[in-house]
Coordinates of C-alpha atoms in Angstrom, one line a residue:
Chain A
M1 CA 0.0 0.0 0.0
S2 CA 3.0 2.3 0.2
D3 CA 2.5 3.4 -3.4
L4 CA -1.0 4.7 -2.8
Y5 CA 0.2 8.2 -3.6
T6 CA 0.7 7.2 -7.2
K7 CA -3.0 6.6 -7.8
S8 CA -5.4 9.2 -9.3
L9 CA -7.9 11.0 -7.1
S10 CA -10.7 9.1 -8.7
E11 CA -9.1 5.7 -8.0
I12 CA -8.2 6.5 -4.4
R13 CA -11.8 7.7 -3.9
T14 CA -13.2 4.5 -5.1
R15 CA -10.9 2.4 -2.9
L16 CA -11.6 4.6 0.1
L17 CA -15.4 4.2 -0.3
A18 CA -15.0 0.4 -0.8
R19 CA -12.9 0.3 2.4
E20 CA -10.0 -1.3 0.5
V21 CA -8.0 1.6 1.8
S22 CA -8.4 3.6 5.0
A23 CA -8.3 7.4 5.1
E24 CA -5.4 7.0 7.5
E25 CA -3.5 4.9 5.0
A26 CA -4.2 7.4 2.2
V27 CA -3.0 10.3 4.4
S28 CA 0.1 8.4 5.6
S29 CA 1.1 7.5 2.1
C30 CA 1.0 11.2 1.1
L31 CA 2.9 12.2 4.2
A32 CA 5.6 9.7 3.5
R33 CA 5.8 11.0 -0.1
I34 CA 6.1 14.5 1.3
D35 CA 8.9 13.4 3.5
A36 CA 10.7 12.0 0.5
T37 CA 10.2 14.8 -1.9
E38 CA 9.8 18.0 0.1
P39 CA 13.5 18.6 0.8
K40 CA 14.0 18.7 -3.0
I41 CA 11.1 20.7 -4.2
Q42 CA 9.9 22.7 -1.2
A43 CA 6.3 22.9 -2.5
L44 CA 4.8 23.5 0.9
L45 CA 4.7 26.4 3.4
N46 CA 3.2 24.3 6.2
L47 CA 2.2 20.7 6.8
Q48 CA -0.7 19.6 9.1
R49 CA 0.7 16.2 9.8
E50 CA -0.8 15.4 13.2
E51 CA -4.1 17.2 12.4
A52 CA -4.5 15.3 9.1
L53 CA -3.8 12.0 10.7
A54 CA -6.2 12.7 13.6
T55 CA -8.9 13.7 11.1
A56 CA -8.3 10.6 9.0
K57 CA -8.5 8.3 12.1
A58 CA -11.8 9.9 13.2
M59 CA -13.2 9.5 9.6
D60 CA -12.2 5.9 9.6
A61 CA -13.9 5.3 12.9
A62 CA -17.1 6.8 11.5
G63 CA -16.8 4.9 8.2
P64 CA -16.9 5.9 4.6
D65 CA -19.7 8.3 3.5
A66 CA -20.7 7.9 -0.2
D67 CA -22.4 11.3 0.0
K68 CA -19.1 13.0 0.4
P69 CA -17.4 13.1 -3.0
L70 CA -13.9 13.5 -1.7
W71 CA -14.2 11.3 1.5
G72 CA -10.8 10.6 2.9
V73 CA -8.9 12.2 0.0
P74 CA -5.7 14.1 1.0
V75 CA -5.3 17.5 -0.8
T76 CA -3.2 20.6 -0.5
V77 CA -4.4 24.2 -0.7
K78 CA -2.6 27.3 -2.0
D79 CA -1.6 29.5 0.9
V80 CA -3.7 32.4 -0.4
L81 CA -6.9 30.7 0.9
C82 CA -7.9 31.2 4.5
T83 CA -7.8 28.0 6.6
K84 CA -9.3 28.2 10.1
D85 CA -6.7 28.2 12.8
V86 CA -3.9 27.3 10.3
T87 CA -1.3 29.9 9.2
T88 CA -2.2 31.6 6.0
T89 CA 0.7 33.6 4.8
C90 CA 0.0 34.3 1.1
G91 CA 3.8 33.8 0.7
S92 CA 4.4 37.0 2.5
K93 CA 6.3 38.1 5.6
I94 CA 3.6 40.6 6.3
L95 CA 1.2 37.7 7.0
G96 CA 3.8 35.4 8.4
N97 CA 1.9 34.8 11.7
F98 CA -1.7 35.2 10.4
K99 CA -4.1 32.5 11.5
P100 CA -7.6 33.1 10.2
F101 CA -10.6 32.3 12.4
Y102 CA -12.6 31.1 9.4
D103 CA -12.3 29.0 6.3
A104 CA -12.4 30.3 2.7
Y105 CA -15.6 29.1 1.0
A106 CA -13.7 26.7 -1.3
V107 CA -11.8 25.3 1.7
R108 CA -15.0 24.8 3.6
K109 CA -16.6 23.0 0.6
L110 CA -13.5 20.7 0.4
K111 CA -13.9 19.8 4.1
E112 CA -17.6 19.3 3.8
A113 CA -16.9 16.9 0.8
G114 CA -14.7 14.9 3.1
A115 CA -11.3 15.9 1.8
V116 CA -8.4 16.0 4.3
I117 CA -6.2 19.1 3.9
I118 CA -2.6 18.1 4.6
G119 CA -0.7 21.2 3.8
K120 CA -0.7 24.7 2.4
T121 CA 1.3 25.3 -0.8
N122 CA 4.0 27.8 -1.6
M123 CA 3.3 30.7 -3.9
D124 CA 4.6 34.0 -5.3
E125 CA 4.0 36.6 -2.7
F126 CA 0.3 37.7 -2.9
A127 CA 0.1 35.7 -6.1
M128 CA 2.4 38.2 -7.9
G129 CA 4.7 36.2 -10.1
S130 CA 5.2 33.6 -12.8
S131 CA 7.7 31.3 -11.2
T132 CA 7.2 30.9 -7.4
E133 CA 10.6 32.6 -6.9
N134 CA 8.8 35.6 -5.3
S135 CA 7.8 33.7 -2.2
A136 CA 9.1 35.5 0.9
F137 CA 10.0 32.1 2.4
H138 CA 11.7 30.0 -0.3
P139 CA 11.5 29.2 -4.0
T140 CA 9.8 26.0 -5.1
R141 CA 11.5 23.7 -7.6
N142 CA 10.1 21.9 -10.6
P143 CA 9.8 18.1 -9.8
W144 CA 10.8 17.3 -13.4
D145 CA 14.1 19.2 -13.1
L146 CA 15.1 20.7 -9.8
S147 CA 17.2 23.4 -11.5
R148 CA 14.0 24.8 -13.1
V149 CA 11.0 26.8 -11.8
P150 CA 7.6 25.2 -11.4
G151 CA 5.9 28.3 -12.8
G152 CA 3.7 30.6 -10.8
S153 CA 2.0 31.8 -8.8
S154 CA 0.4 28.5 -7.9
G155 CA 3.8 26.7 -8.4
G156 CA 3.6 25.1 -5.0
S157 CA 0.3 23.5 -5.8
A158 CA 1.5 22.4 -9.2
A159 CA 4.7 20.9 -7.8
S160 CA 2.8 19.3 -5.0
V161 CA 0.4 17.5 -7.4
A162 CA 3.1 16.6 -9.9
A163 CA 5.3 15.1 -7.1
S164 CA 2.2 13.1 -5.9
Q165 CA 2.3 14.7 -2.5
A166 CA -1.5 15.0 -2.7
F167 CA -4.2 13.9 -5.0
G168 CA -5.3 17.4 -5.9
S169 CA -4.7 21.0 -4.9
L170 CA -6.5 24.3 -5.1
G171 CA -4.7 27.1 -6.9
T172 CA -5.8 30.6 -8.0
D173 CA -5.5 32.2 -11.4
T174 CA -5.3 36.0 -11.8
G175 CA -3.4 36.0 -15.1
G176 CA -2.7 32.4 -15.7
S177 CA -1.5 31.3 -12.3
I178 CA -3.2 27.9 -12.4
R179 CA -2.8 27.1 -16.1
Q180 CA 0.9 28.2 -16.6
P181 CA 2.3 26.2 -13.6
A182 CA 0.1 23.2 -14.5
S183 CA 1.7 23.4 -18.0
L184 CA 5.2 23.7 -16.7
C185 CA 4.8 20.8 -14.1
G186 CA 2.7 18.4 -16.3
C187 CA -0.6 18.8 -14.4
V188 CA -4.2 19.5 -15.3
G189 CA -5.3 23.0 -14.2
M190 CA -8.7 24.6 -14.6
K191 CA -9.4 28.3 -14.2
P192 CA -13.2 28.5 -14.0
T193 CA -15.4 31.3 -15.3
Y194 CA -15.2 34.4 -13.1
G195 CA -18.1 34.0 -10.6
R196 CA -18.2 30.2 -10.8
V197 CA -16.3 29.7 -7.5
S198 CA -16.7 32.0 -4.6
R199 CA -13.7 34.2 -3.7
Y200 CA -14.8 34.5 -0.1
G201 CA -11.7 33.9 2.1
M202 CA -9.2 34.3 -0.7
V203 CA -6.7 37.0 0.0
A204 CA -7.5 39.4 -2.9
Y205 CA -4.9 40.5 -5.5
G206 CA -6.8 41.6 -8.6
S207 CA -10.4 41.3 -7.6
S208 CA -11.9 41.5 -11.1
L209 CA -9.5 38.8 -12.3
D210 CA -8.9 36.3 -9.5
Q211 CA -10.5 32.8 -9.7
I212 CA -9.9 29.7 -7.6
G213 CA -9.6 26.4 -9.4
P214 CA -8.4 22.8 -9.1
M215 CA -5.0 21.3 -10.0
T216 CA -4.8 17.6 -10.5
R217 CA -3.1 14.8 -12.4
T218 CA -6.1 13.9 -14.6
V219 CA -9.0 15.7 -16.2
E220 CA -11.5 13.5 -14.3
D221 CA -9.9 14.3 -11.0
N222 CA -10.1 18.0 -11.9
A223 CA -13.8 17.8 -12.7
R224 CA -14.5 16.1 -9.4
M225 CA -12.8 18.9 -7.5
L226 CA -14.5 21.7 -9.4
Q227 CA -17.9 19.9 -8.8
V228 CA -17.2 20.4 -5.1
I229 CA -16.1 24.0 -5.0
A230 CA -18.4 25.5 -7.6
G231 CA -21.7 27.1 -6.8
H232 CA -23.3 30.2 -5.3
D233 CA -22.1 31.8 -2.1
P234 CA -24.0 34.7 -0.8
K235 CA -20.8 36.1 0.8
D236 CA -19.4 36.9 -2.6
S237 CA -21.6 39.3 -4.6
T238 CA -19.7 38.5 -7.8
C239 CA -20.5 34.8 -7.4
S240 CA -23.1 33.5 -9.8
E241 CA -26.4 31.9 -8.9
R242 CA -26.4 29.6 -11.9
A243 CA -26.8 26.0 -11.2
V244 CA -23.7 23.8 -11.4
P245 CA -23.9 21.2 -14.1
D246 CA -22.7 17.6 -13.7
Y247 CA -19.1 17.9 -14.9
L248 CA -18.4 14.1 -14.7
A249 CA -21.4 13.5 -17.0
A250 CA -19.5 15.4 -19.7
L251 CA -16.6 13.1 -19.7
G252 CA -18.0 10.1 -21.5
R253 CA -17.4 10.9 -25.1
D254 CA -14.8 9.1 -27.3
S255 CA -15.5 11.0 -30.5
L256 CA -15.3 14.8 -31.0
K257 CA -17.3 14.7 -34.2
G258 CA -19.2 17.9 -34.5
V259 CA -17.0 19.8 -32.1
R260 CA -15.4 23.0 -33.6
I261 CA -12.0 23.9 -32.3
G262 CA -11.1 27.5 -32.7
L263 CA -7.4 28.3 -33.5
P264 CA -6.6 31.9 -32.6
A265 CA -4.0 33.1 -35.1
E266 CA -2.3 35.1 -32.4
F267 CA -1.6 32.0 -30.3
W268 CA 0.1 30.0 -32.9
G269 CA 2.8 32.2 -34.4
K270 CA 5.7 34.4 -33.5
G271 CA 7.4 33.9 -30.1
L272 CA 6.3 30.3 -29.7
D273 CA 9.2 27.9 -28.8
P274 CA 9.5 25.2 -31.5
E275 CA 9.1 22.3 -29.1
V276 CA 6.0 23.8 -27.6
E277 CA 4.6 24.4 -31.1
A278 CA 5.4 20.8 -32.1
A279 CA 3.7 19.3 -29.0
C280 CA 0.6 21.5 -29.4
A281 CA 0.3 20.8 -33.1
S282 CA 0.5 17.1 -32.4
A283 CA -2.3 17.4 -29.9
L284 CA -4.3 19.4 -32.4
N285 CA -3.9 16.6 -34.9
Q286 CA -5.2 14.1 -32.3
L287 CA -8.2 16.3 -31.8
K288 CA -8.8 16.2 -35.6
D289 CA -8.4 12.5 -35.5
L290 CA -11.1 12.3 -32.9
G291 CA -13.4 14.1 -35.3
A292 CA -13.0 17.7 -34.2
E293 CA -13.2 20.4 -36.9
P294 CA -10.5 23.1 -36.7
V295 CA -11.7 26.7 -37.3
E296 CA -9.4 29.7 -37.9
V297 CA -10.3 32.5 -35.6
S298 CA -8.7 35.7 -34.5
L299 CA -8.2 37.6 -31.2
P300 CA -6.9 40.8 -32.7
H301 CA -6.5 42.7 -29.4
S302 CA -4.6 39.9 -27.6
P303 CA -1.2 41.6 -28.3
Y304 CA -2.4 44.3 -25.9
A305 CA -3.5 42.0 -23.2
I306 CA -0.3 42.1 -21.1
A307 CA -0.3 45.9 -20.9
V308 CA -4.0 45.9 -20.0
Y309 CA -3.6 43.1 -17.5
Y310 CA -0.8 44.7 -15.6
I311 CA -2.5 48.1 -15.4
V312 CA -5.7 46.6 -14.2
A313 CA -4.1 44.1 -11.8
M314 CA -1.7 46.6 -10.3
A315 CA -4.4 49.2 -9.8
E316 CA -6.6 46.6 -8.0
A317 CA -3.6 45.3 -6.0
S318 CA -2.7 48.8 -4.8
S319 CA -6.2 49.1 -3.5
N320 CA -6.5 45.6 -2.1
L321 CA -3.1 45.7 -0.3
A322 CA -3.9 49.0 1.4
R323 CA -5.5 46.9 4.2
F324 CA -2.1 45.6 5.3
D325 CA -1.2 48.4 7.7
G326 CA 0.1 46.6 10.8
V327 CA -2.9 47.5 12.9
R328 CA -5.5 44.6 12.8
Y329 CA -3.4 41.7 11.7
G330 CA -0.1 40.8 10.2
Y331 CA 3.4 42.2 10.8
R332 CA 3.9 45.4 12.8
D333 CA 7.3 47.0 12.8
A334 CA 8.6 47.3 16.4
D335 CA 10.6 50.5 15.7
A336 CA 7.6 52.5 14.6
D337 CA 6.5 55.1 17.2
E338 CA 3.6 56.9 15.6
L339 CA 0.6 55.8 13.4
L340 CA 1.8 56.8 10.0
D341 CA 5.2 55.3 10.8
I342 CA 3.5 52.0 11.6
Y343 CA 1.9 51.9 8.2
V344 CA 5.1 52.8 6.3
K345 CA 7.6 50.7 8.2
S346 CA 5.4 47.7 8.5
R347 CA 4.6 47.7 4.8
S348 CA 8.1 48.5 3.7
K349 CA 9.6 45.6 5.7
G350 CA 6.6 43.3 5.3
F351 CA 6.2 43.4 1.5
G352 CA 8.8 42.0 -0.9
D353 CA 10.2 43.8 -4.0
E354 CA 7.7 42.5 -6.6
V355 CA 4.7 43.4 -4.4
Q356 CA 6.1 46.9 -3.7
R357 CA 6.7 47.4 -7.4
R358 CA 3.1 46.5 -8.3
I359 CA 1.6 48.5 -5.5
M360 CA 3.5 51.6 -6.6
L361 CA 2.7 51.1 -10.3
G362 CA -0.9 50.7 -9.3
T363 CA -0.8 53.8 -7.3
Y364 CA 0.8 55.6 -10.2
V365 CA -1.8 54.5 -12.8
L366 CA -4.7 55.5 -10.5
S367 CA -3.2 58.8 -9.5
S368 CA -4.7 62.2 -10.5
G369 CA -3.7 63.0 -14.1
Y370 CA -2.9 59.4 -15.1
Y371 CA -6.1 57.6 -14.4
D372 CA -7.6 58.2 -17.8
A373 CA -4.4 57.6 -19.7
Y374 CA -3.8 54.2 -18.0
Y375 CA -6.6 52.7 -16.0
R376 CA -9.6 53.9 -18.0
K377 CA -7.8 53.2 -21.3
A378 CA -6.9 49.7 -20.1
A379 CA -10.6 49.1 -19.1
Q380 CA -11.7 50.2 -22.6
V381 CA -9.2 47.8 -24.3
R382 CA -10.4 45.1 -21.9
R383 CA -13.9 45.4 -23.4
R384 CA -12.4 45.0 -26.9
I385 CA -10.6 41.9 -25.7
R386 CA -13.8 40.3 -24.4
E387 CA -15.6 41.2 -27.6
D388 CA -12.8 39.4 -29.5
Y389 CA -13.4 36.3 -27.4
E390 CA -17.2 36.5 -27.8
K391 CA -16.8 36.7 -31.6
A392 CA -14.3 33.9 -31.8
L393 CA -16.4 31.6 -29.5
S394 CA -19.5 32.3 -31.6
Q395 CA -17.7 30.4 -34.4
C396 CA -16.6 27.4 -32.4
D397 CA -17.1 25.4 -29.2
V398 CA -13.7 25.8 -27.6
L399 CA -10.5 27.7 -28.4
C400 CA -7.1 25.9 -28.4
G401 CA -3.5 27.0 -28.1
P402 CA -0.4 26.7 -26.0
A403 CA -0.5 27.5 -22.3
S404 CA 3.0 28.9 -22.1
P405 CA 5.3 30.1 -24.9
V406 CA 8.2 28.0 -23.4
S407 CA 8.8 25.1 -21.1
A408 CA 10.0 25.7 -17.5
W409 CA 13.0 28.0 -17.4
K410 CA 16.0 27.9 -15.0
V411 CA 15.7 29.2 -11.5
G412 CA 17.0 32.8 -11.5
E413 CA 16.9 33.2 -15.2
L414 CA 14.3 36.0 -15.4
T415 CA 14.3 37.4 -11.9
D416 CA 16.2 40.6 -12.8
D417 CA 13.9 41.5 -15.7
P418 CA 10.3 41.9 -14.5
L419 CA 8.9 42.9 -17.9
K420 CA 10.4 39.7 -19.5
M421 CA 8.8 37.7 -16.7
Y422 CA 5.4 39.4 -17.3
L423 CA 5.6 38.3 -21.0
M424 CA 5.6 34.6 -19.9
D425 CA 1.9 35.0 -19.3
I426 CA 1.1 36.0 -22.9
Y427 CA -1.2 33.1 -23.7
T428 CA -3.1 33.0 -20.4
I429 CA -3.7 36.6 -19.4
S430 CA -6.4 37.7 -21.9
L431 CA -8.8 35.0 -20.6
N432 CA -8.8 36.5 -17.1
L433 CA -9.6 39.9 -18.6
A434 CA -12.6 38.4 -20.4
G435 CA -13.6 36.3 -17.3
L436 CA -13.9 33.1 -19.2
P437 CA -12.9 29.5 -18.3
G438 CA -9.7 27.7 -19.5
L439 CA -7.9 24.5 -18.8
S440 CA -4.3 23.4 -19.3
L441 CA -3.5 19.7 -19.8
P442 CA -0.2 18.0 -20.5
V443 CA 0.4 17.0 -24.1
G444 CA 3.9 15.7 -24.0
L445 CA 7.5 16.3 -23.1
G446 CA 9.7 18.8 -24.9
K447 CA 12.0 17.3 -27.5
D448 CA 14.9 19.5 -26.4
S449 CA 14.1 20.3 -22.8
G450 CA 12.5 17.0 -21.7
M451 CA 10.1 19.2 -19.7
P452 CA 6.2 18.9 -19.7
L453 CA 4.3 21.0 -22.2
G454 CA 0.7 22.1 -21.8
L455 CA -2.2 22.7 -24.2
Q456 CA -4.8 25.2 -23.3
L457 CA -8.6 24.8 -24.0
L458 CA -10.6 28.0 -23.5
G459 CA -14.4 28.1 -23.5
K460 CA -17.6 30.1 -23.2
A461 CA -18.7 31.6 -19.9
F462 CA -19.9 28.8 -17.5
D463 CA -19.2 26.1 -20.1
E464 CA -16.5 24.3 -18.2
A465 CA -18.4 21.0 -19.1
T466 CA -17.5 21.3 -22.8
I467 CA -13.8 22.0 -21.9
Y468 CA -13.7 19.0 -19.7
S469 CA -15.4 16.9 -22.4
V470 CA -12.8 17.8 -25.1
A471 CA -9.9 17.6 -22.6
H472 CA -10.9 14.2 -21.4
A473 CA -11.2 12.8 -24.9
L474 CA -7.8 14.2 -25.8
E475 CA -6.2 12.9 -22.6
K476 CA -7.4 9.4 -23.4
V477 CA -5.5 9.3 -26.7
T478 CA -2.4 11.2 -25.5
P479 CA 0.5 9.0 -24.3
S480 CA 1.2 9.6 -20.5
I481 CA 4.2 11.9 -19.8
G482 CA 5.2 9.5 -17.0
T483 CA 6.4 10.6 -13.6
P484 CA 8.8 13.5 -12.8
A485 CA 12.4 12.6 -13.6
G486 CA 13.8 15.1 -11.0
L487 CA 12.6 13.0 -8.0
Chain B
M1 CA 8.4 58.6 -20.4
K2 CA 11.2 59.4 -18.1
I3 CA 10.7 58.3 -14.5
S4 CA 13.2 59.8 -12.0
P5 CA 14.1 58.3 -8.6
E6 CA 12.4 61.4 -7.1
R7 CA 9.2 60.6 -8.8
V8 CA 9.4 57.0 -7.5
A9 CA 9.8 58.5 -4.0
E10 CA 6.7 60.5 -4.4
I11 CA 4.7 57.5 -5.5
A12 CA 6.1 55.4 -2.6
K13 CA 4.9 58.1 -0.2
L14 CA 1.4 57.9 -1.6
A15 CA 1.6 54.1 -1.3
R16 CA 2.8 54.3 2.3
L17 CA 6.1 52.8 1.5
E18 CA 9.7 54.0 1.9
L19 CA 12.6 52.9 -0.2
D20 CA 16.3 53.4 0.1
E21 CA 18.3 55.2 -2.6
D22 CA 19.4 52.0 -4.4
K23 CA 15.8 50.8 -4.6
L24 CA 14.6 54.2 -5.9
S25 CA 17.0 54.1 -8.7
L26 CA 16.3 50.4 -9.5
F27 CA 12.5 50.9 -9.6
A28 CA 12.9 54.1 -11.6
G29 CA 14.5 52.2 -14.5
Q30 CA 12.0 49.3 -14.2
F31 CA 9.0 51.6 -14.0
E32 CA 10.2 53.4 -17.1
S33 CA 10.4 50.2 -19.2
I34 CA 7.1 48.8 -17.9
L35 CA 5.2 52.1 -18.4
N36 CA 6.7 52.5 -21.9
Y37 CA 5.4 49.0 -22.7
M38 CA 2.0 50.0 -21.5
E39 CA 2.0 53.0 -23.8
T40 CA 1.4 50.6 -26.7
L41 CA -2.3 50.9 -25.8
N42 CA -2.2 54.4 -27.3
E43 CA -2.0 52.8 -30.7
L44 CA -5.7 52.0 -30.3
D45 CA -8.6 54.5 -30.7
T46 CA -11.0 53.7 -27.9
S47 CA -12.8 57.0 -27.8
D48 CA -16.2 55.3 -28.4
V49 CA -15.6 52.3 -26.1
E50 CA -17.4 51.9 -22.7
P51 CA -14.8 50.7 -20.2
L52 CA -15.1 47.1 -18.8
Y53 CA -14.2 47.2 -15.1
S54 CA -15.5 43.7 -14.2
P55 CA -16.4 40.6 -16.1
V56 CA -19.4 39.9 -13.9
M57 CA -22.4 39.4 -16.2
H58 CA -25.1 39.1 -13.6
S59 CA -26.7 41.9 -11.6
T60 CA -25.6 42.1 -8.0
V61 CA -27.3 39.5 -5.8
L62 CA -28.9 41.3 -2.9
R63 CA -29.9 39.7 0.4
D64 CA -32.3 40.9 3.1
D65 CA -30.7 43.4 5.3
V66 CA -30.8 41.4 8.5
A67 CA -28.3 42.0 11.3
A68 CA -26.3 38.9 12.3
K69 CA -23.3 38.2 14.4
T70 CA -20.6 36.8 12.2
A71 CA -17.6 36.8 14.5
E72 CA -16.7 37.0 18.2
R73 CA -14.6 39.9 19.4
D74 CA -11.8 37.6 20.6
A75 CA -11.6 36.0 17.2
V76 CA -11.4 39.4 15.4
L77 CA -8.7 40.6 17.8
S78 CA -6.8 37.3 17.7
N79 CA -4.3 38.3 15.0
A80 CA -3.8 41.9 16.1
P81 CA -0.2 43.0 16.9
Q82 CA -1.5 44.9 19.9
T83 CA -4.8 45.0 21.7
D84 CA -6.2 45.8 25.2
G85 CA -8.5 42.9 25.0
Q86 CA -11.4 45.0 23.6
F87 CA -9.9 47.2 20.9
F88 CA -7.0 47.4 18.5
V89 CA -4.2 49.5 20.0
V90 CA -2.2 52.1 18.1
P91 CA 0.1 54.8 19.3
K92 CA -1.5 58.0 20.6
I93 CA -2.5 60.2 17.7
V94 CA -3.3 63.5 19.3

């Protein structure tokens, strides 16, 4: 039973419900895997070893509950999500000692579904970054090659899942932070439609962009997790009241006959690494073999998406992060002796460079005299970007393209050039501006790099089911990429 | 657009941050290249475009305005750097 951690979430769930495996055994297997892999990849910020084992034992004593779709399944959660009585740092020193007295909605739903949360995953500070090198605590390494980054900002969740430390993890995606690390680590990552999952209890970065979503090793596992966390929450006014469809029911199809796959010209040209292009083109051929019909489409404003994104995200970040003032929670500098001094010193010592950079740029673009030139302008182009998507998706069922222009890069390679790092999100970012759903799934290993490569499937608002349907059919005919070579 | 270290210091003050000289110079250079990149948006004529500030496509869901206790005082104060058991404590202001 020592290799239980290698199973998929769906398989372990079946075995748990059949009592072939106890919750304690499932948790113990993951904890042993964490002990073996964590010194190399450092995917976690904290581990609830004793608490998870105690929870599992209590669950075993009560017996399996078929009404709980994740009964006994060990999972990890990105440290941006509040967990009751467990440290929630958001990868920042300013929240280094913060223990929320409540659970985020998505965390509560996981617990109600019977999942056992065994640890919180590392992340770029306040989800600002594309490599998980911006964590205030330590960088995370890619399980496939320890000299490379796992992507970001949900790099801890991606590495945790890829290294089989847990059967699934929750990440968050503001500009690609689920899909890009999923691509770089060989996982399946879903960014749901904005409003599909409540953001209550998530430490906000860019409020009009942030979405919580599952990261897993298979498409089916992903659908199971989204089924649990999706749905209306009155505590988040941006959360939709729409009914949640049965995502698992969408997974049955073997043929994609009649499915139109949109190929945005802007996603398949200049700037794409040849090995990424080859893997994605091969996956596209498999989609065609399954009966899907390719359709040429265009997203003409996508070249402007990065500029729009960073203006919007930084503006929202400067506002959201104003709450960190050293008064009600978080770090307070001991040398400060008057109120303004508390704010300034606590923030200056508590926030890292990337966070300070984004807060200041956000302050600048919102300041008097620049608001119209930057923020309003960006919001206007944002509408154009969404209109592009609406037009493209009126011609097809899903859009398809690479998730990242390159495979995982070396640790430290881009840290001195923030703009170059920002450009790594070029294929993911526009979707967040439009508020639409997208999934990245592994489609092979790079011919030159040997690293995982991901294909992205993007869909209409609240149509995650079609994305899962196409992704699952593709996954079934795509050879497995195997297990991480770096471990 | 030219961004000077002095300009960065002004922005830092507005953002309740303070930076040393090295950081001011570093950020000035980085801000310049990032803001210049953002200037690419000026290629587009958006004079007739209504801004999109949120992708939410539904109207705000309202609930009945009923008072309810959502948290205990001790829980709210539990993470504060300094309290007197009843309130958050900050240095004397006046």
